[in-house]
Amino acid sequence: MLFFIALFLVSRGYGGALQFASTTQRVDAASDTKFVESAFAFKNVSDQTVHIKNADAGCTCMGVGFEDKKLTYAPGEGGVLNARFKVGSYQGKVTKPIHIWMEGDAENRPSYVVNLEVFVPVMIDVNPKSVRWDLGDKRTQTIVVTMDYKKPIHVKKVKTTNEAFGTELVTVEKGRKYEIRVTPKVVDTPGLTVIQIETDADVARQRVQQAFGVMRSPK
Amino acid sequence: MHTFCQIGLVAAVTGVGAGVSWVLNPYEPPGSVVCDPTRIAADQICAADVPEGALWIDARSREEWQANGVEGSILWNFDAGEDAMEMEANAAMALMDAQMAVVYCGSEACGTSRQVAEKVNDLGLGKEVKVLFGGWEALKDSSLVR
């Protein structure tokens, strides 16, 4: 009976032939970084030669590949999975899983998952991202813009896409903190405005920020 | 009799093994996505449970969205060549009239849809947002895709 149970377990592949030095790699990116690269070292700790079918991050933002394009590993042999992440407009903490299929794995059942964690600094914080009113409400609401960067970032201009909302820019601390006071001018019609905040940040993709104002119908 | 007992024992052990294997790895036809609402994460939704009036958000590439995105969906991804502000503003405007938002990317393995869902939540517009279990793979045979 024990023989059959053991045979069953082996046939299910419960073995974990590949052992990764770390299944999570953490990388700090600079604000203007375009690409982040990392590597996952592994070793075949089984007593059989293993064949890797594929590795994929499931998004166009990440390219992955095995060093020397090697997919077959003898017992005790080590290898490296390389990953190259395109930062794009990602900000904050980004976790990207990379799935690895062995020969024989079903399409929806990769044998391994490793993770690349990338930290992209958020230079400009806009809080809250949206201010909302119900019809009839004409209060002024405030959006706070806070800079977190090695040098000052100034708000140069604030504009709205909808004339039903007015804005006033207040400097709390030049280069560090600003307030945008938003007041609806029309309170009997639902609508949305995009509040565009232009700064002099030297990182192009973070130079323009936006927030939203919404006059909504009652539910 | 002894032989029959042995045969019966082998059959019983095999049956137990097959049963355990079926519970742990239920059969799924190749290429299909089976969604059990009781076993998915709290931030996910099965394709069959998405209500009328939901805003579909495609987190794949622009080429994929244009080729076979959900009819009426909007695009929101983090690709370097895209205008992030424009996609965010489009989403905010589309959400005004939507009951909720459902984000999908290429497959269950893709993590971009969760990150886009976070961005939708960060808009602070008070709309519920879910990630589609199975991604586009769960939709590809439906009438929803172009």
XYZ file of C-alpha atoms in Angstrom, chain A residues 61-179:
119
model
C 5.900 45.424 -19.154
C 8.303 42.603 -18.289
C 10.708 40.574 -20.393
C 12.054 37.349 -18.878
C 14.586 34.782 -20.083
C 16.939 32.091 -18.849
C 20.652 32.793 -18.984
C 22.186 31.380 -22.174
C 18.623 30.379 -23.091
C 19.242 27.184 -21.181
C 16.094 25.200 -20.349
C 17.478 21.810 -19.320
C 19.239 21.312 -15.998
C 21.008 18.217 -14.754
C 20.856 17.236 -11.073
C 22.801 19.782 -9.041
C 23.066 22.216 -11.906
C 22.258 25.894 -11.338
C 20.822 28.575 -13.563
C 19.533 32.136 -13.629
C 16.223 33.619 -14.689
C 16.693 37.222 -15.819
C 13.904 39.791 -15.662
C 13.716 43.253 -17.204
C 10.846 45.461 -16.079
C 9.742 48.532 -18.031
C 8.717 51.106 -15.402
C 6.396 53.113 -17.640
C 3.968 55.107 -15.496
C 4.107 52.795 -12.492
C 4.574 54.539 -9.144
C 4.877 53.318 -5.583
C 5.278 49.621 -4.830
C 4.801 47.343 -7.818
C 4.803 43.560 -7.469
C 5.069 41.571 -10.695
C 4.750 37.773 -10.584
C 6.740 35.630 -13.012
C 5.313 32.189 -13.714
C 7.515 29.269 -14.690
C 6.194 26.184 -16.455
C 8.013 22.865 -16.528
C 7.552 20.364 -19.352
C 4.258 18.648 -18.731
C 2.675 21.532 -16.823
C -0.833 22.472 -17.880
C -1.206 25.952 -19.319
C -3.006 27.213 -16.233
C -0.752 25.449 -13.699
C 2.814 26.738 -13.693
C 5.085 24.911 -11.286
C 6.738 28.013 -9.851
C 6.032 31.679 -9.221
C 8.702 34.230 -8.338
C 8.075 37.915 -7.694
C 9.848 41.106 -8.641
C 9.049 43.984 -6.264
C 9.930 47.409 -7.566
C 9.661 50.622 -5.561
C 9.224 53.738 -7.684
C 9.271 56.921 -5.588
C 6.125 59.035 -5.588
C 7.422 62.562 -5.925
C 4.110 64.362 -5.788
C 1.191 63.302 -3.619
C -2.285 64.609 -4.431
C -4.779 64.049 -1.630
C -7.643 63.522 -1.972
C -7.623 62.500 -5.589
C -11.287 63.452 -5.932
C -13.570 65.907 -4.219
C -17.288 65.266 -4.433
C -20.492 67.167 -3.883
C -24.157 66.245 -3.971
C -26.454 68.499 -5.981
C -27.071 71.764 -4.143
C -23.881 71.631 -2.126
C -21.617 74.634 -2.773
C -18.923 74.156 -0.128
C -15.322 74.787 -0.987
C -13.198 71.661 -0.682
C -9.415 71.427 -0.525
C -6.927 69.198 -2.315
C -3.451 69.094 -0.781
C -0.408 68.679 -3.033
C 2.728 67.565 -1.171
C 6.193 67.167 -2.685
C 8.632 64.447 -1.592
C 11.805 64.947 -3.616
C 15.448 65.915 -3.165
C 14.740 69.438 -4.427
C 11.706 71.741 -4.434
C 8.914 71.187 -6.944
C 6.697 74.162 -7.667
C 3.103 74.176 -8.853
C 3.112 76.453 -11.888
C -0.515 76.326 -12.974
C -3.844 74.794 -12.072
C -6.638 74.533 -14.602
C -9.982 72.806 -14.849
C -11.669 71.244 -17.843
C -15.169 72.264 -16.746
C -16.154 75.892 -16.116
C -18.766 74.699 -13.630
C -15.944 74.407 -11.081
C -13.554 77.116 -9.872
C -10.115 76.664 -8.305
C -7.765 78.746 -6.165
C -4.109 77.836 -5.658
C -2.675 78.521 -2.198
C 1.032 78.138 -1.413
C 1.489 76.613 2.032
C 5.234 76.057 1.722
C 6.885 77.039 -1.548
C 8.245 74.030 -3.387
C 6.884 71.622 -0.755
C 3.184 71.983 -0.097
C 0.231 73.566 -1.861
C -3.533 73.639 -1.489
